[in-house]
mmCIF file of C-alpha atoms and ligand atoms in Angstrom:
data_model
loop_
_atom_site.group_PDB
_atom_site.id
_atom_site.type_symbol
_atom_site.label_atom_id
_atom_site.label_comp_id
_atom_site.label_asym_id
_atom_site.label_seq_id
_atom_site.Cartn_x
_atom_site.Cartn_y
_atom_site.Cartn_z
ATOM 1 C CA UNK A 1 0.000 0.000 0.000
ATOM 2 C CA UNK A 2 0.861 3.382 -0.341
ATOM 3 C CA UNK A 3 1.811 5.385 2.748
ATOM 4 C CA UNK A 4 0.947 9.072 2.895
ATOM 5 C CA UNK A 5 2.621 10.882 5.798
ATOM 6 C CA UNK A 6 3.260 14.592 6.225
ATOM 7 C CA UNK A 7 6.355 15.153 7.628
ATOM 8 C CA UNK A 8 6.553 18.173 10.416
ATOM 9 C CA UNK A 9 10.353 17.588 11.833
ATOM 10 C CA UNK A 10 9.445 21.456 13.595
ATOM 11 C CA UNK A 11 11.845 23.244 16.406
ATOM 12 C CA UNK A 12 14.942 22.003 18.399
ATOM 13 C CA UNK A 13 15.635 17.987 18.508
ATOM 14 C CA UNK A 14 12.620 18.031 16.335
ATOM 15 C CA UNK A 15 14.909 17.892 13.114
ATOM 16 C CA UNK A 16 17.234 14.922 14.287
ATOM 17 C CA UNK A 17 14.529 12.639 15.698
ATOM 18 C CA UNK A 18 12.062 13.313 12.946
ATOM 19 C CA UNK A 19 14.868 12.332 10.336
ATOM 20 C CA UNK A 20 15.603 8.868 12.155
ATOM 21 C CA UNK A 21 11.961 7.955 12.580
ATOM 22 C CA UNK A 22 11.386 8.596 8.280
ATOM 23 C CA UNK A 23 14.681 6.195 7.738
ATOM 24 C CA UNK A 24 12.745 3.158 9.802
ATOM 25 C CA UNK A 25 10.204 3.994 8.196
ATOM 26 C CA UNK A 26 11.600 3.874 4.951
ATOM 27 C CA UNK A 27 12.819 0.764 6.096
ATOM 28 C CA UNK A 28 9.571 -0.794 6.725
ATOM 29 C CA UNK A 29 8.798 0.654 3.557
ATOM 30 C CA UNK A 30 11.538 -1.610 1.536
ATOM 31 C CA UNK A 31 11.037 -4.866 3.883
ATOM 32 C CA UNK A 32 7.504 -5.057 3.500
ATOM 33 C CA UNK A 33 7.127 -3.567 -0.117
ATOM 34 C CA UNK A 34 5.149 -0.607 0.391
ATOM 35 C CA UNK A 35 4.940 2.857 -1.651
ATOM 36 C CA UNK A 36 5.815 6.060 0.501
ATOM 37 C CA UNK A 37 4.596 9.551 -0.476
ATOM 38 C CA UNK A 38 6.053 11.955 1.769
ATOM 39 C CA UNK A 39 5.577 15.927 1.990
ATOM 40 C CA UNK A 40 7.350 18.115 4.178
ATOM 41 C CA UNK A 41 5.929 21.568 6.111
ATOM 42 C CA UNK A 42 6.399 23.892 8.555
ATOM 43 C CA UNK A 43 5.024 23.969 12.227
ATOM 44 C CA UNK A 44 6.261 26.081 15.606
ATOM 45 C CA UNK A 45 8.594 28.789 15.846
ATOM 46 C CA UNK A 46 10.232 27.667 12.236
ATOM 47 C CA UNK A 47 6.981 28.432 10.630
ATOM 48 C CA UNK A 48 6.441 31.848 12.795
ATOM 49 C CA UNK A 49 9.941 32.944 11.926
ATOM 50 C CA UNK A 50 9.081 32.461 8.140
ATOM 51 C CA UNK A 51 5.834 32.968 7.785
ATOM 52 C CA UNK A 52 4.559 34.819 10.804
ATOM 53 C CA UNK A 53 2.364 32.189 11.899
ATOM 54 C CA UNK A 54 2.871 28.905 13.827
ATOM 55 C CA UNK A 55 0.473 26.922 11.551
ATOM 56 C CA UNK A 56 0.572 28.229 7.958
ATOM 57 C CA UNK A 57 -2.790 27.642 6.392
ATOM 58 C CA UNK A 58 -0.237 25.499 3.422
ATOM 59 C CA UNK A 59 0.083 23.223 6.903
ATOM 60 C CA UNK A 60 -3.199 22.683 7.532
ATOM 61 C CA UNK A 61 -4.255 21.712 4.111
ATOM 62 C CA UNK A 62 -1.449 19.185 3.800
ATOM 63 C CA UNK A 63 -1.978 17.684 7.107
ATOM 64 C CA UNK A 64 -6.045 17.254 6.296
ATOM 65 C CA UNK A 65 -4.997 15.570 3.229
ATOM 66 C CA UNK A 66 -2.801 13.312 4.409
ATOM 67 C CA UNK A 67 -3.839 9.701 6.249
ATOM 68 C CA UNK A 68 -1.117 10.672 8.774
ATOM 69 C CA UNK A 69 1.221 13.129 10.309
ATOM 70 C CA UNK A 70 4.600 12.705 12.278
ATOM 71 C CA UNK A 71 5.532 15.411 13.787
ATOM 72 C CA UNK A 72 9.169 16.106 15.999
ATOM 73 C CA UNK A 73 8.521 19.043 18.493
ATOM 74 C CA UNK A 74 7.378 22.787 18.573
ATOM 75 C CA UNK A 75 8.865 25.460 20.965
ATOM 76 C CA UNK A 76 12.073 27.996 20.984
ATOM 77 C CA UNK A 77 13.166 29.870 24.089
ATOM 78 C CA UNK A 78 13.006 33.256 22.167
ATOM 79 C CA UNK A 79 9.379 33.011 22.421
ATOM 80 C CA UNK A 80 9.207 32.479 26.131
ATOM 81 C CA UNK A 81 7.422 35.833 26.843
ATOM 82 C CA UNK A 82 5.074 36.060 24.255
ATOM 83 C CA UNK A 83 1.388 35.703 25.087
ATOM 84 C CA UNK A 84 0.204 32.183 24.085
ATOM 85 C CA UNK A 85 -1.409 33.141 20.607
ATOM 86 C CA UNK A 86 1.992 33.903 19.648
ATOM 87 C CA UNK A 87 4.099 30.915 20.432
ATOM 88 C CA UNK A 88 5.189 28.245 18.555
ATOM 89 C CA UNK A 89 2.906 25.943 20.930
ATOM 90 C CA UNK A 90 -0.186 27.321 19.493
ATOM 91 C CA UNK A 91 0.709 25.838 15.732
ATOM 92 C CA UNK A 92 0.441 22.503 17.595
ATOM 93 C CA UNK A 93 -2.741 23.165 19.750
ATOM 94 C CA UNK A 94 -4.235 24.706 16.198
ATOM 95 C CA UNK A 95 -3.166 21.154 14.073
ATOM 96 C CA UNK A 96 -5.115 18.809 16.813
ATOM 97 C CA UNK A 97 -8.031 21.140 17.049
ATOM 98 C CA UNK A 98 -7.761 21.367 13.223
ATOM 99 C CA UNK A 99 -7.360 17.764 12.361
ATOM 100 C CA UNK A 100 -9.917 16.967 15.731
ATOM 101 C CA UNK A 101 -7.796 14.440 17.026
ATOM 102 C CA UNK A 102 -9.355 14.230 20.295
ATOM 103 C CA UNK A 103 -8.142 10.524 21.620
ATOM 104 C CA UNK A 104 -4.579 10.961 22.534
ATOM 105 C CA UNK A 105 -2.547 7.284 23.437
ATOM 106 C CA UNK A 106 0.756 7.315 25.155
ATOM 107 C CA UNK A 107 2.186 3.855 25.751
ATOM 108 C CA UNK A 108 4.125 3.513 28.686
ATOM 109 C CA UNK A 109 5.994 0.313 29.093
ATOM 110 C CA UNK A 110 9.816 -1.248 31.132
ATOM 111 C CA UNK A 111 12.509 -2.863 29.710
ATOM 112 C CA UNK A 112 15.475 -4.358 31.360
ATOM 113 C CA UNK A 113 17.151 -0.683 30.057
ATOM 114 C CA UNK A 114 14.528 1.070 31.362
ATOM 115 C CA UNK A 115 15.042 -0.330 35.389
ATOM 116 C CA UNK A 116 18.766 0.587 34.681
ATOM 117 C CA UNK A 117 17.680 4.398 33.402
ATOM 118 C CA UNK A 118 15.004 4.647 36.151
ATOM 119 C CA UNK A 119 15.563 6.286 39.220
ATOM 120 C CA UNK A 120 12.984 4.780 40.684
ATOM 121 C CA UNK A 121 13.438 1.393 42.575
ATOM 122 C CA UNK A 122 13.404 -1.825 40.207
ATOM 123 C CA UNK A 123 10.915 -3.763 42.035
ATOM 124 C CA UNK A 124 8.633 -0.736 41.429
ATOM 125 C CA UNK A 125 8.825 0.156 37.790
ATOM 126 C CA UNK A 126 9.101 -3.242 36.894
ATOM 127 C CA UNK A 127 6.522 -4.468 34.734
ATOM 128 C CA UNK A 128 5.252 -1.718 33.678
ATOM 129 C CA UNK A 129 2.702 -1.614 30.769
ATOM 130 C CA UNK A 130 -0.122 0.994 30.795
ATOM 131 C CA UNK A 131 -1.531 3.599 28.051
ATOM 132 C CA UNK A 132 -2.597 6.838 28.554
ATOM 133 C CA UNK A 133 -5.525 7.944 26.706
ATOM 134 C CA UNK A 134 -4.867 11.960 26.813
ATOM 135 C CA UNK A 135 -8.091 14.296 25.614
ATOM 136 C CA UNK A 136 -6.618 16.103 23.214
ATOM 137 C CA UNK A 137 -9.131 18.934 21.763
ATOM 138 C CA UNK A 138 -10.331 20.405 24.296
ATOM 139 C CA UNK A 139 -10.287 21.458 28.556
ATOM 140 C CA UNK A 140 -8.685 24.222 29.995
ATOM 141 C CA UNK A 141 -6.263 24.296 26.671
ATOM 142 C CA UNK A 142 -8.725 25.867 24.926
ATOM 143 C CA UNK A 143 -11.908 26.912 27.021
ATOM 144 C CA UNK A 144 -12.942 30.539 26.618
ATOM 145 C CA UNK A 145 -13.404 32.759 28.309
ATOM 146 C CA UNK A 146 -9.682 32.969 28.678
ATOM 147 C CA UNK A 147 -7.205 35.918 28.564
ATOM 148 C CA UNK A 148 -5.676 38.447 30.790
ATOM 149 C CA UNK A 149 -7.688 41.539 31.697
ATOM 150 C CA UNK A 150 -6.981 44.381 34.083
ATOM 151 C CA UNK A 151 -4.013 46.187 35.651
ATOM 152 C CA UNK A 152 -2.284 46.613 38.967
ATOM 153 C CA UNK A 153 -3.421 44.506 41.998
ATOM 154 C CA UNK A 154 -6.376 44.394 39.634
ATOM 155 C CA UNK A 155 -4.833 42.337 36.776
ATOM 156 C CA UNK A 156 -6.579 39.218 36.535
ATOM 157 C CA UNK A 157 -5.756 35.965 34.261
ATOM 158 C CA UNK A 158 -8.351 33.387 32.997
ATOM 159 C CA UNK A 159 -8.748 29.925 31.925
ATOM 160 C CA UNK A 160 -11.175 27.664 31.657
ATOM 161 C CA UNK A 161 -11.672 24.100 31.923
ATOM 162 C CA UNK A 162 -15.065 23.292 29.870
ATOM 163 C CA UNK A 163 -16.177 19.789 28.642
ATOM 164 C CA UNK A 164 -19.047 18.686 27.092
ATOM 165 C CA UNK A 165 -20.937 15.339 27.315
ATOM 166 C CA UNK A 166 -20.627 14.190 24.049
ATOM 167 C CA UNK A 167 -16.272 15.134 24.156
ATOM 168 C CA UNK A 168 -16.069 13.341 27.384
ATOM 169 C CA UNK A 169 -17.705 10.103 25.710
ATOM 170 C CA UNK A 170 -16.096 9.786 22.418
ATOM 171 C CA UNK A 171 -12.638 9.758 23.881
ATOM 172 C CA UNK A 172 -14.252 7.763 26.939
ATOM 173 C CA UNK A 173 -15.240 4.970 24.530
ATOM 174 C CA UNK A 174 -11.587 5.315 22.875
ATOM 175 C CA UNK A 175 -10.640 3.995 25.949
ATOM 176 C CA UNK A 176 -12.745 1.509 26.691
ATOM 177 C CA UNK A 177 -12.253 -0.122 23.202
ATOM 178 C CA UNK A 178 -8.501 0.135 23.812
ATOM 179 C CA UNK A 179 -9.108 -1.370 26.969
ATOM 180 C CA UNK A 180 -10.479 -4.557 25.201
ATOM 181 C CA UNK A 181 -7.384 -5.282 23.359
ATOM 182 C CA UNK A 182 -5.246 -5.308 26.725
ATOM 183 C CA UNK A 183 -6.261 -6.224 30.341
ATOM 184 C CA UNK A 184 -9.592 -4.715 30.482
ATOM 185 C CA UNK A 185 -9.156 -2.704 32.928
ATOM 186 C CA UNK A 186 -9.769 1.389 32.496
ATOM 187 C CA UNK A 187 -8.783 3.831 35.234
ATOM 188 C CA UNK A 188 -10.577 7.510 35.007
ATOM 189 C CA UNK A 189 -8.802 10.460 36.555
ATOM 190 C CA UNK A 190 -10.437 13.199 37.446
ATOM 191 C CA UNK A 191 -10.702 15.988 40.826
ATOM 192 C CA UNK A 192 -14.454 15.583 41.626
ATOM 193 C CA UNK A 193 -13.716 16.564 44.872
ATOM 194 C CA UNK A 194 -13.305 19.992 43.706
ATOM 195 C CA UNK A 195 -14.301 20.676 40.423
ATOM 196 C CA UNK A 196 -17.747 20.485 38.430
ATOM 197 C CA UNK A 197 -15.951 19.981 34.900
ATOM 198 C CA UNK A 198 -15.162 16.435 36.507
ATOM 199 C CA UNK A 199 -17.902 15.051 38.091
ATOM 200 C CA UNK A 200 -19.446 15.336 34.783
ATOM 201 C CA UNK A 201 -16.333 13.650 33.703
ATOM 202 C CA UNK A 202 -16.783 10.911 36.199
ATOM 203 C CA UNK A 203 -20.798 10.688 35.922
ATOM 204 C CA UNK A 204 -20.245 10.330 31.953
ATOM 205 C CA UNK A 205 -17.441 7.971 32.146
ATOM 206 C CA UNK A 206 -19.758 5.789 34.667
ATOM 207 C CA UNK A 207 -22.302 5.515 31.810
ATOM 208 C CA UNK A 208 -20.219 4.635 29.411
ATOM 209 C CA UNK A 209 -18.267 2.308 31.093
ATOM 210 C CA UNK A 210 -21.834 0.737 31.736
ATOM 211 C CA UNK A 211 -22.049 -0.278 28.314
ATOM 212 C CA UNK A 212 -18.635 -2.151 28.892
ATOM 213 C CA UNK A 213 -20.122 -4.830 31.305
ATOM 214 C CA UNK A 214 -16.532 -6.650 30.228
ATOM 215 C CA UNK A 215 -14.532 -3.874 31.446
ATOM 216 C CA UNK A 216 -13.426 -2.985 34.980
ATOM 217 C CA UNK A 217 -13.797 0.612 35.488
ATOM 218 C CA UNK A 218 -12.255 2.826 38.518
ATOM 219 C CA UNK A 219 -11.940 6.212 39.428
ATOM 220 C CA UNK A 220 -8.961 8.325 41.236
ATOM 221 C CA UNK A 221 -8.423 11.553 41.908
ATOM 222 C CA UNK A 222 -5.712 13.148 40.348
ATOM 223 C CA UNK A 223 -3.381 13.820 43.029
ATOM 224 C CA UNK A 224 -3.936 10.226 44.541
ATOM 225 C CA UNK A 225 -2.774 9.276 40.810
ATOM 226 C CA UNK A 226 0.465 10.944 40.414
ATOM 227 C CA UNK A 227 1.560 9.457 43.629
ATOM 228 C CA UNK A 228 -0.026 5.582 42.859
ATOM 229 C CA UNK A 229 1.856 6.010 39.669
ATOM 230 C CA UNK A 230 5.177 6.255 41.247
ATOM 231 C CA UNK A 231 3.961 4.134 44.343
ATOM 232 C CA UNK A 232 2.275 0.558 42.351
ATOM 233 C CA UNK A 233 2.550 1.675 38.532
ATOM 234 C CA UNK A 234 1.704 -2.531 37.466
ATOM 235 C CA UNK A 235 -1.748 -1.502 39.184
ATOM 236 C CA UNK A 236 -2.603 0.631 36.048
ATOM 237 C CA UNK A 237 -3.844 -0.325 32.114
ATOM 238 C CA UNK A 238 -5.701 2.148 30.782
ATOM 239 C CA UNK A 239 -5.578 5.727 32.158
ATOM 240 C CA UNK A 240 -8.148 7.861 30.907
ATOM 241 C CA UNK A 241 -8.209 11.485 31.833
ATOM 242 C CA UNK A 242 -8.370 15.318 30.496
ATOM 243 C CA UNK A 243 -6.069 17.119 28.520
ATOM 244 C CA UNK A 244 -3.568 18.711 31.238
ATOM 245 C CA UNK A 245 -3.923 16.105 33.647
ATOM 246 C CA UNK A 246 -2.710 14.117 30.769
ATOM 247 C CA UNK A 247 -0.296 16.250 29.709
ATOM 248 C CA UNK A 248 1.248 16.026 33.601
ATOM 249 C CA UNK A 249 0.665 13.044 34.328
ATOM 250 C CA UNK A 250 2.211 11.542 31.029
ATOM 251 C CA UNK A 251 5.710 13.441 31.905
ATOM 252 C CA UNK A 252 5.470 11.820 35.402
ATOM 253 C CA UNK A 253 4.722 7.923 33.662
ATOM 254 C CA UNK A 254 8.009 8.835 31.408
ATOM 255 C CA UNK A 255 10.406 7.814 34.361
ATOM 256 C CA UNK A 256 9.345 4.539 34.184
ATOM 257 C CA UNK A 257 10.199 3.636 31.193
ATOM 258 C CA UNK A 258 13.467 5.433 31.901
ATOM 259 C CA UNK A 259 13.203 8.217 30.707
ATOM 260 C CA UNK A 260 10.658 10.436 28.479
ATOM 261 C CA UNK A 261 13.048 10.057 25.354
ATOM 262 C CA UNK A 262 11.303 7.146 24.975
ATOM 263 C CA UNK A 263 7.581 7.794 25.008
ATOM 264 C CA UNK A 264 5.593 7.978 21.545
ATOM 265 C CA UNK A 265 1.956 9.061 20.898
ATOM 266 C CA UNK A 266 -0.893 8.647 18.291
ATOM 267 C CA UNK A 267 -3.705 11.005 18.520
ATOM 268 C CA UNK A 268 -6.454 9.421 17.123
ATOM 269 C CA UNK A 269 -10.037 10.681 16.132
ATOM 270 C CA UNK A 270 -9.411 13.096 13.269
ATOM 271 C CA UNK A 271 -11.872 13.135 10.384
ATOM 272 C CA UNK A 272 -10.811 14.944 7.096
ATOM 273 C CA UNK A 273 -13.309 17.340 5.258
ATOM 274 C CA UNK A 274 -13.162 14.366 2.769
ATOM 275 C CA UNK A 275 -14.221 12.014 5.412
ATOM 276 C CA UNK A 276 -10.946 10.313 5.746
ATOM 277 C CA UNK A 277 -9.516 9.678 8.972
ATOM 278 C CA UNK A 278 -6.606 11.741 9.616
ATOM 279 C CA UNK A 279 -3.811 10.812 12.378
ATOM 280 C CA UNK A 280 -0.944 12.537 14.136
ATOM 281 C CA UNK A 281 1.541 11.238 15.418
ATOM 282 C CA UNK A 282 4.223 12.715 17.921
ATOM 283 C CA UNK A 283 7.033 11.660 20.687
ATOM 284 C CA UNK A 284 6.022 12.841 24.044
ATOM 285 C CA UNK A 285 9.293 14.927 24.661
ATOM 286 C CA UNK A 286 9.667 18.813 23.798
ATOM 287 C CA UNK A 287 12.200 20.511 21.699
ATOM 288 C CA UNK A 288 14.720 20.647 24.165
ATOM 289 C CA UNK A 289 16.314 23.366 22.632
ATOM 290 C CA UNK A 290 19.709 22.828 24.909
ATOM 291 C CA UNK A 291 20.435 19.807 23.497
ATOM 292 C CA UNK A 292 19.395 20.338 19.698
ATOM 293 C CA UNK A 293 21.354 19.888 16.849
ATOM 294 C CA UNK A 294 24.311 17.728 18.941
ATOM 295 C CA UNK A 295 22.756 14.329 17.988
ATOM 296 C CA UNK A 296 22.422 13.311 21.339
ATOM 297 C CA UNK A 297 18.488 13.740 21.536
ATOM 298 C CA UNK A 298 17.159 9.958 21.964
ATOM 299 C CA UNK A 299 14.679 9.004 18.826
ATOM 300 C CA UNK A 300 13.315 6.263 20.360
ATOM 301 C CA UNK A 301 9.751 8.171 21.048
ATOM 302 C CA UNK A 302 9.843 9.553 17.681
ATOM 303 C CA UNK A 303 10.237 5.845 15.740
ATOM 304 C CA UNK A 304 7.741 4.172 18.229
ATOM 305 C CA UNK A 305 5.456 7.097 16.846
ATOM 306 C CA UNK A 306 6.206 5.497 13.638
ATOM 307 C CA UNK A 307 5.160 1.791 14.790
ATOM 308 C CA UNK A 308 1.819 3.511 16.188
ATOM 309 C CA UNK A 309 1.329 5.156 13.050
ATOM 310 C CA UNK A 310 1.495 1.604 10.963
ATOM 311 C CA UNK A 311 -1.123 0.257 13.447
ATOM 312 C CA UNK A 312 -3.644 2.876 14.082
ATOM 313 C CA UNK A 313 -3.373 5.096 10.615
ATOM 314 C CA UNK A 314 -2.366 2.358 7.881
ATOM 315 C CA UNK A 315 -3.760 -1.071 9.842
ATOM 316 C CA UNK A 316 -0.422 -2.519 9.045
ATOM 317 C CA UNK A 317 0.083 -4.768 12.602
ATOM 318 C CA UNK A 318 3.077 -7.010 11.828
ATOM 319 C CA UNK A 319 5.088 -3.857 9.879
ATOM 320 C CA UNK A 320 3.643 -1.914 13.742
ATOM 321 C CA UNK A 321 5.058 -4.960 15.371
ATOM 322 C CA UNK A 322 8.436 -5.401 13.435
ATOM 323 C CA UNK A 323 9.175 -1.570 14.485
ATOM 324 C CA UNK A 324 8.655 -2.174 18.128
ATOM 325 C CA UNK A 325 11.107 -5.608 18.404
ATOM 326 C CA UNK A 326 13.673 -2.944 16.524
ATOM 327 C CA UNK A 327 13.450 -0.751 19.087
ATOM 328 C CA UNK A 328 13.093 -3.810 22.267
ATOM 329 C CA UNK A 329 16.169 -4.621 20.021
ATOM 330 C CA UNK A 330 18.185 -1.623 19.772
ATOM 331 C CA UNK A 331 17.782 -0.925 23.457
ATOM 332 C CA UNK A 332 18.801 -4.561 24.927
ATOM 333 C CA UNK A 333 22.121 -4.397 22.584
ATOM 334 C CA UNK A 334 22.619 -1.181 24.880
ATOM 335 C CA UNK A 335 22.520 1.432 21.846
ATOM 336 C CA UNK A 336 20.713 3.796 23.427
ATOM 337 C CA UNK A 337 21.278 7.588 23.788
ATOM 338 C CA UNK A 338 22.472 9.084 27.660
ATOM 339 C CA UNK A 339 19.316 9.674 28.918
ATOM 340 C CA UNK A 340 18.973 6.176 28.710
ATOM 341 C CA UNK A 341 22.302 5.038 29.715
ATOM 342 C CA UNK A 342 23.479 7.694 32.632
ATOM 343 C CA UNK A 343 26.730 5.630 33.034
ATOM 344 C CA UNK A 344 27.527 4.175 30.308
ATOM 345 C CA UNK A 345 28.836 5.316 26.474
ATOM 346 C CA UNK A 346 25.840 6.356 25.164
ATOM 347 C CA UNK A 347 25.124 6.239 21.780
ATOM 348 C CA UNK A 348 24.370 9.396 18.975
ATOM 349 C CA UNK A 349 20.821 9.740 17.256
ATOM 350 C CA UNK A 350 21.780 8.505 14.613
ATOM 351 C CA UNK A 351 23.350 5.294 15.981
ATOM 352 C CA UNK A 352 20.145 4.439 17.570
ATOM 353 C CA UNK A 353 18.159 5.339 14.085
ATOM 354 C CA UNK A 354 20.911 2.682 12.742
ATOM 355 C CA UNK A 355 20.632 0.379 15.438
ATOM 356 C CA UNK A 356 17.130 0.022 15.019
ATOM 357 C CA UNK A 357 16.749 0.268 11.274
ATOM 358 C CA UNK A 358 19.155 -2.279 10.830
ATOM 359 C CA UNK A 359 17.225 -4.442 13.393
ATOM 360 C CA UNK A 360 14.264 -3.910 11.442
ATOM 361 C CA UNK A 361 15.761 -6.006 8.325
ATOM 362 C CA UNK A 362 17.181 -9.053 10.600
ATOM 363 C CA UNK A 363 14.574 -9.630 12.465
HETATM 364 C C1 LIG B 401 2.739 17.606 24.966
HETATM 365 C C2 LIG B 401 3.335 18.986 25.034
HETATM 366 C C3 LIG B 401 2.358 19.998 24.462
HETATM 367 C C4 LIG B 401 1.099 19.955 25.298
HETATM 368 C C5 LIG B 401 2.902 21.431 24.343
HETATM 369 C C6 LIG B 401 4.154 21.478 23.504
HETATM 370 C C7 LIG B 401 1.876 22.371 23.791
HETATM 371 O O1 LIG B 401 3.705 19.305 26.342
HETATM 372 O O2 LIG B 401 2.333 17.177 23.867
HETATM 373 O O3 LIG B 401 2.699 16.919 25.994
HETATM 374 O O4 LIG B 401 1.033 20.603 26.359
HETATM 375 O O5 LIG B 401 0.149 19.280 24.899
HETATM 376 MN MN1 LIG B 402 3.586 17.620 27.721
#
């Protein structure tokens, strides 16, 4: 088949990881004899410094007419004071609003390399295997009214965190589909105790889970689940929660696995105006601007972004598979960058990237 991916390498490590992940996947493309068709745009503060805007419109259309998107990272530190409508964030936030890819997975899993990278005890992170089903599209990232008003003692900021039923459902039954496929087991994190926006979370997530008879469903608050995650991690499957406790939480679930170098995503949901599903695809980690351009960043998260792009975008399992025994590959013969490997002689980018594509063709 032919496999149509818009390329969005972006800001910082973007670039380096971006360019491993397309040669495993040009890899998979010669092993298992399929077509690519690759484009190539601009996202983040490369776009804003050319074009004035962190998501040129040219972006937009490519990414709606493409079955999937990969993208590295978005952020520079010489936007750090600029209101959020003007940072290179926003050209993300815009792409998953514009694509609506609501349902956002991030796999968190162990390795033998990851107890050695953890800080945390052994006997704790061991074993390790959970998702993270993120909402992506909407929450506090983009509830109105929001904005900064005011001056003096007077100034006041505001954000809100809105959801509707039907937003908490669709990504709820994400979830519980996912679930299906793994241990059956979904956890739903919310702050009820506090907050209205999540007891309708938790009252909606009841109902659907209801409709999962199969499926054990529990609740915990979100402060009770950033400590349980660091406390009994093997207790968790599927975590299903709103976008910024997802976006925390995920950075937390990163030390297990060693470190967040390693974590990809797929964020799932996206409907073109054609009526094709759209997908994007993106390692959890930032730009990390200090370390860009040094090959040093780890592109581990960025080519497991590629496996979960074969699986959920293209329905290509075994080529999803292959990619995933690369990396399991890659990491046990010890190539791995120094985030991975804090005493040891780490690896470059590109060493992993050849570690794992030529992996790929052994296997
Ligand atoms: C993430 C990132 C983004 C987010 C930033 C770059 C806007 O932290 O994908 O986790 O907050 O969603
Ligand atoms: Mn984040």
């Amino acid at each position: 088949m032919t496999l149509d991916v818009l390329l969005l390498p972006g800001d910082g490590v973007g670039p380096e990881v971006t360019e491993q992940a397309v040669r495993v996947l040009r890899e998979v493309a010669r092993v298992f004899h399929h077509a690519l068709d690759l484009a190539e745009g601009l996202i983040g503060g490369q776009a804003l410094a050319r074009t004035g805007s962190p998501l040129p419109d040219g972006t937009k259309r490519l990414a709606a007419s493409r079955s999937a998107t990969l993208l590295g990272a978005v952020g520079l530190p010489e936007y750090d004071s600029q209101p959020p409508d003007r940072r290179p964030e926003r050209g993300l936030l815009e792409l998953r609003r514009a694509l609506g890819v609501y349902a956002n997975l991030r796999p968190v899993r162990t390795s033998p390399a990851s107890l050695a990278a953890t800080p945390l005890r052994p006997e704790i992170a061991r074993g390790t295997d959970l998702v993270i089903v993120r909402e992506l599209t909407s929450g506090i990232y983009y509830g109105t009214p929001r904005g900064v008003s005011g001056s003096g003692p007077d100034e006041r900021a505001v954000n809100t965190m809105s959801y509707t039923r039907g937003e908490v459902e669709r990504v709820g039954r994400i979830a519980f589909e996912l679930s299906r496929g793994r241990r059956r087991k979904v956890t739903s994190v919310d702050k009820s105790n506090v907050l209205e926006n999540s007891q309708l979370w938790r009252r909606v997530v009841t109902e659907i889970g209801s409709l999962f008879p199969d499926v054990t469903l529990d609740h915990l608050l979100v402060d009770n689940c950033a400590m349980q995650l660091v406390l009994n991690p093997g207790r968790f499957d599927v975590v299903l929660t709103e976008n910024m406790f997802g976006d925390i939480l995920s950075d937390e679930a990163a030390v297990l696995s060693g470190s967040i170098g390693m974590l990809p995503s797929a964020s799932l949901g996206g409907i073109s105006p054609t009526g094709a599903r759209v997908g994007l695809y993106e390692p959890v980690h930032g730009s990390a601007p200090d370390i860009a351009g040094k090959n040093i960043a780890n592109p581990l998260g960025a080519i497991g972004s590629v496996a979960l792009m074969l699986r959920h975008s293209f329905r290509l399992e075994r080529e999803a598979k292959r990619v995933e025994e690369a990396i399991d590959a890659a990491v046990t013969s010890g190539r791995v960058t120094a985030d991975m490997r804090p005493d040891g002689s780490p690896a470059t980018t590109a060493e992993v990237g050849d570690a794992v594509s030529a992996a790929l063709g052994g296997l």
